[in-house]
Coordinates of C-alpha atoms in Angstrom, one line a residue:
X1 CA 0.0 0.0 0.0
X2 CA 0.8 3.8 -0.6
X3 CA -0.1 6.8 1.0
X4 CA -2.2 9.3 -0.8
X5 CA -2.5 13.3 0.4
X6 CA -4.7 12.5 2.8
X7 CA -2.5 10.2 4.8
X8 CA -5.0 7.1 4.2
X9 CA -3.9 3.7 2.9
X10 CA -5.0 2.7 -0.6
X11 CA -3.7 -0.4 -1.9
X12 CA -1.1 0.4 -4.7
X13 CA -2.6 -1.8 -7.4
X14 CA -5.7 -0.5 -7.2
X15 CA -4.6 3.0 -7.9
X16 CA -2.3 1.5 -11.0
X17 CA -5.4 -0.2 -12.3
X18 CA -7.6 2.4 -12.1
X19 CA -5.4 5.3 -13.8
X20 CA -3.4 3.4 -16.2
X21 CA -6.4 3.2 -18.3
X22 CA -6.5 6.8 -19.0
X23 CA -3.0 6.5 -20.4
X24 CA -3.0 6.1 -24.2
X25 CA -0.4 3.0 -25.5
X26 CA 0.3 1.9 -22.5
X27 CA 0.2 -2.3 -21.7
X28 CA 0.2 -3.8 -18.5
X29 CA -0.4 -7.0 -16.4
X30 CA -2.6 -6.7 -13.7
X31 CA -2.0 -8.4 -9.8
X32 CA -4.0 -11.2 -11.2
X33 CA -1.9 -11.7 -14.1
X34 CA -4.3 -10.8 -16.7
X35 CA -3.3 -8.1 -19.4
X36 CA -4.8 -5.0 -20.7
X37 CA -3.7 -2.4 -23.0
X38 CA -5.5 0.8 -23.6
X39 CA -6.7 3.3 -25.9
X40 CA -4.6 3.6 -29.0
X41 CA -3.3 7.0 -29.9
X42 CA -0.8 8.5 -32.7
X43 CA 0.8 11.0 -30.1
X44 CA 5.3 11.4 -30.4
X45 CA 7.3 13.9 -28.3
X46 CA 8.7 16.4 -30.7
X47 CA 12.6 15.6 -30.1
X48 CA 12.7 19.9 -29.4
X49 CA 10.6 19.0 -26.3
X50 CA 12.6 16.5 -24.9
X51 CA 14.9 16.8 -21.6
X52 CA 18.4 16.3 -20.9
X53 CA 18.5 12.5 -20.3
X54 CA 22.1 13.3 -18.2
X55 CA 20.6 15.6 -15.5
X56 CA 19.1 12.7 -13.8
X57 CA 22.0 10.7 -13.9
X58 CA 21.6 8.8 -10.0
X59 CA 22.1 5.1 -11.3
X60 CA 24.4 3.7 -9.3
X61 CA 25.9 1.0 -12.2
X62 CA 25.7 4.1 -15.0
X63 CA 28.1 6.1 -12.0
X64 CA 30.5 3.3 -12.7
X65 CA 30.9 3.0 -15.7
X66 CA 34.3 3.3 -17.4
X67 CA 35.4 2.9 -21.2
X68 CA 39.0 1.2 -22.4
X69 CA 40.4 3.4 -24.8
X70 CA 42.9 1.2 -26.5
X71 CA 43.9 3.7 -28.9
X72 CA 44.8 6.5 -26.1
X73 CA 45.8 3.4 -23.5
X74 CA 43.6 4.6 -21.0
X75 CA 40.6 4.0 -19.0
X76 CA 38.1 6.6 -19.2
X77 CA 35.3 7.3 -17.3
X78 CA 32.1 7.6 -18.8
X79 CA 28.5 8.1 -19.1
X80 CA 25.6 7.3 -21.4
X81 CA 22.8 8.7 -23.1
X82 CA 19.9 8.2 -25.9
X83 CA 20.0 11.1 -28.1
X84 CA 17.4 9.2 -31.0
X85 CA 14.4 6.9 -31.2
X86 CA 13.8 4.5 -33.7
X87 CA 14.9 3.1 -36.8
X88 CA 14.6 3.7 -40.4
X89 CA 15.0 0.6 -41.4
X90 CA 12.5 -2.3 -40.9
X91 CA 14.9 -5.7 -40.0
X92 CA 12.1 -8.2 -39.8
X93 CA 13.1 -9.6 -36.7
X94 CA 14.2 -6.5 -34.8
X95 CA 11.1 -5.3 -32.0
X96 CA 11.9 -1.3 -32.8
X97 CA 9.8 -2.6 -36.1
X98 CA 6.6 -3.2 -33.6
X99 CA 7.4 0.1 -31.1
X100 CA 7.3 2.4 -34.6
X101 CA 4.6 1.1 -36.5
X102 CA 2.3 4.2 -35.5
X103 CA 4.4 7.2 -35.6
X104 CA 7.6 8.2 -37.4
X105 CA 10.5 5.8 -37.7
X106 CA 13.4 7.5 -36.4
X107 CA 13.3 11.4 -34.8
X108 CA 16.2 12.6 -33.1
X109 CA 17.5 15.9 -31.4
X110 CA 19.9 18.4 -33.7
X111 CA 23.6 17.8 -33.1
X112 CA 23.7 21.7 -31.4
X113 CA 21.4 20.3 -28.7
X114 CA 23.2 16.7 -28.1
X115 CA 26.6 18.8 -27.5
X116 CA 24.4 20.9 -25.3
X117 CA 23.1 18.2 -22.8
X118 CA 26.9 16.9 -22.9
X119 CA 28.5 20.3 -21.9
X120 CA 25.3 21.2 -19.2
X121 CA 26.3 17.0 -17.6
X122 CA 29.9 17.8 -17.4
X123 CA 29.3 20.4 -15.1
X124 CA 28.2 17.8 -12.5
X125 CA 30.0 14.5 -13.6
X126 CA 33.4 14.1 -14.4
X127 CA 33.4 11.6 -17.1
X128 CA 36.2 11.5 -20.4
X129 CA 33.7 9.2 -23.1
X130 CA 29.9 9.4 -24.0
X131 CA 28.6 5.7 -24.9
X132 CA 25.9 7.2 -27.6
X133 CA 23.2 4.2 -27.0
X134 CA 20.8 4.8 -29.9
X135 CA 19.7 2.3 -32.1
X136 CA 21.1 3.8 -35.2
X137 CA 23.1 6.5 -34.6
X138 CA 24.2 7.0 -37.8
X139 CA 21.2 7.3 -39.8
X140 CA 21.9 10.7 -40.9
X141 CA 25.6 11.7 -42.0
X142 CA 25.4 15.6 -41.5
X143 CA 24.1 15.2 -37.9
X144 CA 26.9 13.2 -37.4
X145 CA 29.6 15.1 -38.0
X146 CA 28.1 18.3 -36.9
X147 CA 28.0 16.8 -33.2
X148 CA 31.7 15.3 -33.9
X149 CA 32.9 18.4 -35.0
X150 CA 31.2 20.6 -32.2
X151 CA 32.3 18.1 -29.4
X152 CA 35.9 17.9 -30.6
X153 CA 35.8 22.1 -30.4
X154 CA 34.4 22.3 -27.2
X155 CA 36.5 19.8 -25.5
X156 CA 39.9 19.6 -27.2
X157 CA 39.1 16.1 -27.9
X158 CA 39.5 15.0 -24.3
X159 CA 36.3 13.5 -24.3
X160 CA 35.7 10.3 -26.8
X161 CA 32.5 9.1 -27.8
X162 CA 31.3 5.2 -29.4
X163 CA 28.2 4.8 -30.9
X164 CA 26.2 2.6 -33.2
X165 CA 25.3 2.3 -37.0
X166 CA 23.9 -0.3 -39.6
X167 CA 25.9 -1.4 -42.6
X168 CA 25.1 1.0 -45.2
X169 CA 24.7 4.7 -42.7
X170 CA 28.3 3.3 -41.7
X171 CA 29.4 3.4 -45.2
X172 CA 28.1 6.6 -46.4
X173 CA 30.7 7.6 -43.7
X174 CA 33.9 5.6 -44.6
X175 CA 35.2 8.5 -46.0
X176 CA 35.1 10.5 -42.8
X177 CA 35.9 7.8 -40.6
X178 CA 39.7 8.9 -40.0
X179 CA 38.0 12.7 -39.3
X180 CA 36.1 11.1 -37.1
X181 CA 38.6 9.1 -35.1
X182 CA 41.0 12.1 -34.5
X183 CA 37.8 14.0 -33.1
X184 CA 37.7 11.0 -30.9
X185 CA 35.1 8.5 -32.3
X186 CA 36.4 5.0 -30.5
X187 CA 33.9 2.3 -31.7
X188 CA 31.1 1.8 -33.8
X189 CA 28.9 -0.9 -32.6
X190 CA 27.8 -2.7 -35.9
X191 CA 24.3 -4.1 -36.6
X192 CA 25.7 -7.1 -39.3
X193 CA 23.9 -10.0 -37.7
X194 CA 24.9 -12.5 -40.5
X195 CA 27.2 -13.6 -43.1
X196 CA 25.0 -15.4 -44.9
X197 CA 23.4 -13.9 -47.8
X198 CA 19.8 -15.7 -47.4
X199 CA 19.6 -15.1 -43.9
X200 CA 20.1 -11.4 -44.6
X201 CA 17.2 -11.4 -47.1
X202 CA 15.4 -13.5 -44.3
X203 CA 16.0 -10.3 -42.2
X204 CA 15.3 -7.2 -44.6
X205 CA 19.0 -6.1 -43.8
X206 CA 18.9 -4.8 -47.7
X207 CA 22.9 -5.2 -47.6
X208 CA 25.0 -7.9 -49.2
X209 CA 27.8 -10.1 -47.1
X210 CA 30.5 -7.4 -49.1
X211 CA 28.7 -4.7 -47.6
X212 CA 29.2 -6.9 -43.8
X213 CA 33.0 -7.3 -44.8
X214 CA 33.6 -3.7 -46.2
X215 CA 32.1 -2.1 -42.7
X216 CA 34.0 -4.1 -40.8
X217 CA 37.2 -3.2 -42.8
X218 CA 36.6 0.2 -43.0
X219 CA 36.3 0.6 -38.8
X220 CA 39.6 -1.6 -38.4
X221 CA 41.2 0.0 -41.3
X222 CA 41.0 3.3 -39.2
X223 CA 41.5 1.5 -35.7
X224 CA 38.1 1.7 -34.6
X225 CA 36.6 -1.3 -32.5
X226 CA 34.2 -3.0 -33.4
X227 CA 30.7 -4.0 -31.4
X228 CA 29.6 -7.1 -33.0
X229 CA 26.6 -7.5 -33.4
X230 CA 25.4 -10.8 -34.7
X231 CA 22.9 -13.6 -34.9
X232 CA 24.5 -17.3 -35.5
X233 CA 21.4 -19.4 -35.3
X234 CA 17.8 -18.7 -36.2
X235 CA 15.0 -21.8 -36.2
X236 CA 14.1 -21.2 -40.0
X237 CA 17.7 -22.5 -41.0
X238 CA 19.9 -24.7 -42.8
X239 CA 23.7 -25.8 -42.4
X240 CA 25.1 -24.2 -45.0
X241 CA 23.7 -21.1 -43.5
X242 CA 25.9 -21.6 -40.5
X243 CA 29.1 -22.1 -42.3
X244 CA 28.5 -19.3 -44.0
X245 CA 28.2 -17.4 -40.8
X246 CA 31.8 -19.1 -39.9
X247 CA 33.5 -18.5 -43.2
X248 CA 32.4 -14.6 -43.1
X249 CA 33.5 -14.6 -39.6
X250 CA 36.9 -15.5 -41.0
X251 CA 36.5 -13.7 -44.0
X252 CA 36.4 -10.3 -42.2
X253 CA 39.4 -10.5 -39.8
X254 CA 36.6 -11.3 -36.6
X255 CA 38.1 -14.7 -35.3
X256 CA 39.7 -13.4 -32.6
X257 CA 37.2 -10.6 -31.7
X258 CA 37.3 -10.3 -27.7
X259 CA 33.8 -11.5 -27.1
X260 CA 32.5 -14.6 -27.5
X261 CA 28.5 -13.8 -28.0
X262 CA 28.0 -14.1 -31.3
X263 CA 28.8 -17.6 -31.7
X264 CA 26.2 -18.6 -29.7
X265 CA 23.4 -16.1 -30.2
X266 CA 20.2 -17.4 -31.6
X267 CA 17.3 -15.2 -33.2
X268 CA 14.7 -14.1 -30.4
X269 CA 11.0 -13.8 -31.6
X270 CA 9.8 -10.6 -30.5
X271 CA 6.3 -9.9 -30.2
X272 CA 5.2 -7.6 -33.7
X273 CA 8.1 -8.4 -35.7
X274 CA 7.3 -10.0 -39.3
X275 CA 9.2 -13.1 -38.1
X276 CA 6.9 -13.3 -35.3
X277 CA 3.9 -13.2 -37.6
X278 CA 5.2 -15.4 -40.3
X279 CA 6.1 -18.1 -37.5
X280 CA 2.3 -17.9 -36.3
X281 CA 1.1 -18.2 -39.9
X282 CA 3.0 -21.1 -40.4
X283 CA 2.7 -23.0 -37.2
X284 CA -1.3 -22.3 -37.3
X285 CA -1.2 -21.1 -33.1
X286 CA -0.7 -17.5 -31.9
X287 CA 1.5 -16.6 -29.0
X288 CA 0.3 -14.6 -26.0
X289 CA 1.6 -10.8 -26.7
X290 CA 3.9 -11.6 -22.9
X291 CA 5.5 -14.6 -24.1
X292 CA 9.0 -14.9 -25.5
X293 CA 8.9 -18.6 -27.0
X294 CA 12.2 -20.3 -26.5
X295 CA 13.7 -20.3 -30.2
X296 CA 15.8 -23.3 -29.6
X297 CA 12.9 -25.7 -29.5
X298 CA 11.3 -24.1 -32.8
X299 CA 14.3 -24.9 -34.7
X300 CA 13.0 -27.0 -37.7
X301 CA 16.1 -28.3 -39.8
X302 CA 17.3 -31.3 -37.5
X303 CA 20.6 -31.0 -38.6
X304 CA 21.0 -27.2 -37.6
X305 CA 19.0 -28.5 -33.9
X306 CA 21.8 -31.6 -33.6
X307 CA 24.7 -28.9 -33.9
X308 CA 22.8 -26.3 -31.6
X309 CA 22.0 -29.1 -29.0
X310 CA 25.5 -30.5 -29.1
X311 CA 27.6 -26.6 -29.3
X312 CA 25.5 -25.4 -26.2
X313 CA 24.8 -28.1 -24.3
X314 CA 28.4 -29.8 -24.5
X315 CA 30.7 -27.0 -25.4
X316 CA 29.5 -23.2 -24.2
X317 CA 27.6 -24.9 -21.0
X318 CA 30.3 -26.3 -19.3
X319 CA 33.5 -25.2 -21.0
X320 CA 33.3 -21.3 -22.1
X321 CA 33.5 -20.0 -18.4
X322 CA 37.1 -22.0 -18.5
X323 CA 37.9 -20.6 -21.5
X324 CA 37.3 -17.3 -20.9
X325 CA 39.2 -17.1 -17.4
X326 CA 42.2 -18.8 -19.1
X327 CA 42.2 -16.1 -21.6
X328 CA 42.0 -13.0 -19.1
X329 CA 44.6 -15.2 -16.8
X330 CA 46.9 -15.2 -19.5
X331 CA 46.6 -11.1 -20.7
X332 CA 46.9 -10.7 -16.6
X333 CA 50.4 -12.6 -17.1
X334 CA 51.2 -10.6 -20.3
X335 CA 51.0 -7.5 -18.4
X336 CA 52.9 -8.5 -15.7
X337 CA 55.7 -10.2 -17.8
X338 CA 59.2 -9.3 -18.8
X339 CA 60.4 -12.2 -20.8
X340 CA 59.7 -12.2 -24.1
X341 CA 59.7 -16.1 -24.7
X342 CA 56.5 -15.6 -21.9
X343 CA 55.0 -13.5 -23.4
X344 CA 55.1 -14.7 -27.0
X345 CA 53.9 -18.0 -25.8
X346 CA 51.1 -16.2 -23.9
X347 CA 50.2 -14.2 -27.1
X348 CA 49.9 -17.3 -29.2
X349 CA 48.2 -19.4 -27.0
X350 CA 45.3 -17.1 -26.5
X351 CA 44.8 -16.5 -30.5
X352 CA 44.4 -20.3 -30.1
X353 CA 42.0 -20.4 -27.4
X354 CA 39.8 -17.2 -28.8
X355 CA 39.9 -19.8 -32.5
X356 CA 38.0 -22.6 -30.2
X357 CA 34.4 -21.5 -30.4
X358 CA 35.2 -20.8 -34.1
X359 CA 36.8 -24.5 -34.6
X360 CA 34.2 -26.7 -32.3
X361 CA 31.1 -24.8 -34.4
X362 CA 32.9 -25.5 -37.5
X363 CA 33.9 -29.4 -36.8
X364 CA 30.4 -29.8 -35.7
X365 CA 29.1 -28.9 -39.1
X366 CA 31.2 -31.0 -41.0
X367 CA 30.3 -33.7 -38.9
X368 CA 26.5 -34.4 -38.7
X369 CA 25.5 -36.6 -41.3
X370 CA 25.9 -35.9 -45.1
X371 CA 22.3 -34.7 -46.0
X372 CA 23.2 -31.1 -46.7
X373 CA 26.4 -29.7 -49.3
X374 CA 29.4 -28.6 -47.0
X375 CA 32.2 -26.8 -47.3
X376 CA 35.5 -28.6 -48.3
X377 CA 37.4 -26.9 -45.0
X378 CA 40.3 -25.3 -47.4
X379 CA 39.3 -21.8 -46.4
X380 CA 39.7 -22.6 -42.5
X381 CA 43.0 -24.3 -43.4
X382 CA 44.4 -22.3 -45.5
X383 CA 43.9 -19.1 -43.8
X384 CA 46.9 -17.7 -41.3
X385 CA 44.9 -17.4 -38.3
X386 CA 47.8 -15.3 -36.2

C-alpha cells in the first residue's frame, strides 16, 4: 500500500489499475496476471521538447561506468545517453519494427542540442567518453559530424565518444571515418547480424555479405573497435547457413574478436516483428503478446538443432567459463611479464584459445550426417589465423 494526500492507505494496485487506463499506449499485467492495454493514440514527443536524459543521472551501475580506450591506453570514465528513437529501417526480426509502427521511424535531437546536454552533464560528472546508446546513430551523416565536430571544439578532444550504426549509414561515412577518429570516435557498434546472404534477405537487412566485410574493414582500417553484433542461429535455418556465418567470420578479420557472443546467439521472436507473424502463420497457433517462445525448440532443420543441442549443451555450457578465465589469466600474465619467450607464448596461445568457439562450431558442421552440401574446409585451413 501507498499513501495518498490525505494520509490514508490505498492499496497500490488499485490505484495502478484504475489510472493506467486513462494513459493512451500503454500495456500492463494486472496483480491477477491478466493483461490489458489501452486506448490507441498516434501521439510522439517532438525531439525539441525533450529533456536532458544526463541531468538525472543517479544510477548507481551508469556512476561506474568506465570505457577502455585502446587507442589512447587509457581508462576513461564515462556516461551514457539516448539522443534518437527509432529506426529507419524495418529488420524483420528486430522489436523497434513493432514500437514504430504508429508514428515516425526515427526522430532525433539536432547535433547543437546533443553537444548541449553533454556540456550542461559535465558540469556535474566528471566523465572523459559518452557511450551514444541509440539504435542507429548513424542514420543521418550531417548530424553526425556536426555533433563530432562541435564536441571535438568544445573539448579539445579529451572526451571520446562510441556509438552505433547499420551497414550501409556506416558506409556513407567511410570517407570521414579517420576525421572522425581524431575527433575521438572509439567504436562503432555494428548491426551485421549475419554472413549469410539468405539469412540477410530472411531479415530485410537490404545489404550484401560485401557490404558486412567492407564495414567491418573500413572501422579496423581506421582502428576503430568494433561492437559485433550478430545472430549465428535462427529456427528457420539450414547448415550451410551456419558455415557461412563461420566463413564470413573469417573472411572479415573477426576470429579473434574479444567476445564470444555471437557464436552462440540465436534469433529471439519478438512480439510484432514480421518473423513473429510469419512463425504464427505457419505453425497455425498465436502466441500470447507476454510470451518470448524459446527459439531453440522451434528450430525445424534437424541438422542445424543436432549442432545447436551439441555446441550449447556440450561445449559453451560447461567449457566457455574456462575458457574465458584462461584467456583474461593469460593477458593478466602478459602485463605483468618481462620475458619475451612468456609473453610470446602467452600471445599465441590465447589467439588459439579465442579460434575454439570458431573451430568446435565449425567441426560440428562437417560432422553431422551428409544430407546437406558442406564446405570442403580449405578456407579454414588455408587461412593464417595469427
Amino acid at each position: 500500500p501507498t499513501k495518498n494526500t490525505n494520509k490514508n492507505l490505498t492499496p497500490k494496485q488499485i490505484f495502478i489499475d484504475n489510472h493506467l487506463q486513462d494513459i493512451p499506449n500503454a500495456v500492463w499485467i494486472s496483480a491477477t496476471g491478466k493483461t490489458y492495454e489501452t486506448y490507441k493514440q498516434k501521439i510522439q514527443l517532438p525531439a525539441t521538447e525533450w529533456e536532458n536524459p544526463l541531468l538525472e543521472y543517479c544510477s548507481e551501475r551508469l556512476q561506474n561506468l568506465y570505457f577502455t580506450d585502446r587507442r589512447d591506453g587509457k581508462k576513461r570514465r564515462s556516461i551514457a545517453l539516448t539522443s534518437s528513437r527509432g529506426c529507419p529501417l524495418a529488420c524483420s526480426f528486430c522489436a523497434i519494427v513493432a514500437a514504430d509502427k504508429d508514428g515516425p521511424k526515427w526522430r532525433a535531437v539536432d547535433a547543437t542540442t546533443l553537444v548541449n546536454w553533454i556540456v550542461e552533464a559535465h558540469k556535474q560528472y566528471s566523465f572523459e567518453h559518452i557511450y551514444m546508446m541509440d539504435a542507429n546513430f548513424f542514420v543521418r551523416k550531417d548530424r553526425v559530424l556536426e555533433f563530432s565536430e562541435k564536441l571535438y571544439k568544445l573539448f579539445g578532444g579529451e572526451i571520446t565518444w562510441s556509438s552505433s550504426s547499420t551497414v550501409g549509414y556506416l558506409l556513407k561515412l567511410r570517407t570521414e571515418l579517420p576525421k572522425l577518429v581524431t575527433q575521438g570516435l572509439r567504436l562503432v557498434e555494428m548491426g551485421i547480424e549475419s554472413g549469410s546472404q539468405t539469412q540477410l534477405d530472411y531479415m530485410n537487412k537490404r545489404v550484401t555479405v560485401k557490404n558486412n566485410i567492407d564495414a567491418i574493414r573500413a572501422l579496423q582500417i581506421n582502428g576503430i573497435d568494433v561492437g559485433l553484433d550478430f545472430i549465428m542461429f535462427y529456427h528457420d535455418q539450414q547448415k550451410r547457413e551456419i558455415i557461412e556465418n563461420l566463413s564470413f567470420l573469417l573472411n572479415s578479420g573477426m576470429t579473434e574478436h574479444e567476445s564470444f557472443d555471437h557464436y552462440f546467439n540465436i534469433m529471439m521472436i519478438y512480439p510484432g516483428t514480421p518473423v513473429r507473424d510469419n512463425l504464427e502463420r505457419k505453425m497455425g497457433i498465436k502466441f500470447n503478446l507476454i510470451d518470448l517462445p524459446n527459439s531453440r525448440q522451434l528450430i525445424e532443420n534437424q541438422e542445424v538443432k543436432e549442432i545447436y543441442d551439441a555446441y550449447i549443451d556440450y561445449f559453451a555450457k560447461p567449457l566457455l567459463n574456462s575458457l574465458e578465465n584462461a584467456i583474461s589469466i593469460n593477458i593478466e600474465k602478459i602485463s605483468q611479464s618481462t620475458s619475451p619467450r612468456e609473453i610470446a607464448h602467452l600471445s599465441l596461445l590465447n589467439i588459439y584459445l579465442r579460434h575454439m568457439p570458431f573451430k568446435i562450431l565449425w567441426g560440428l558442421c562437417q560432422r553431422t550426417g551428409e544430407r546437406t552440401v558442406i564446405f570442403t574446409g580449405k578456407e579454414f585451413q588455408h587461412t593464417p589465423l595469427s
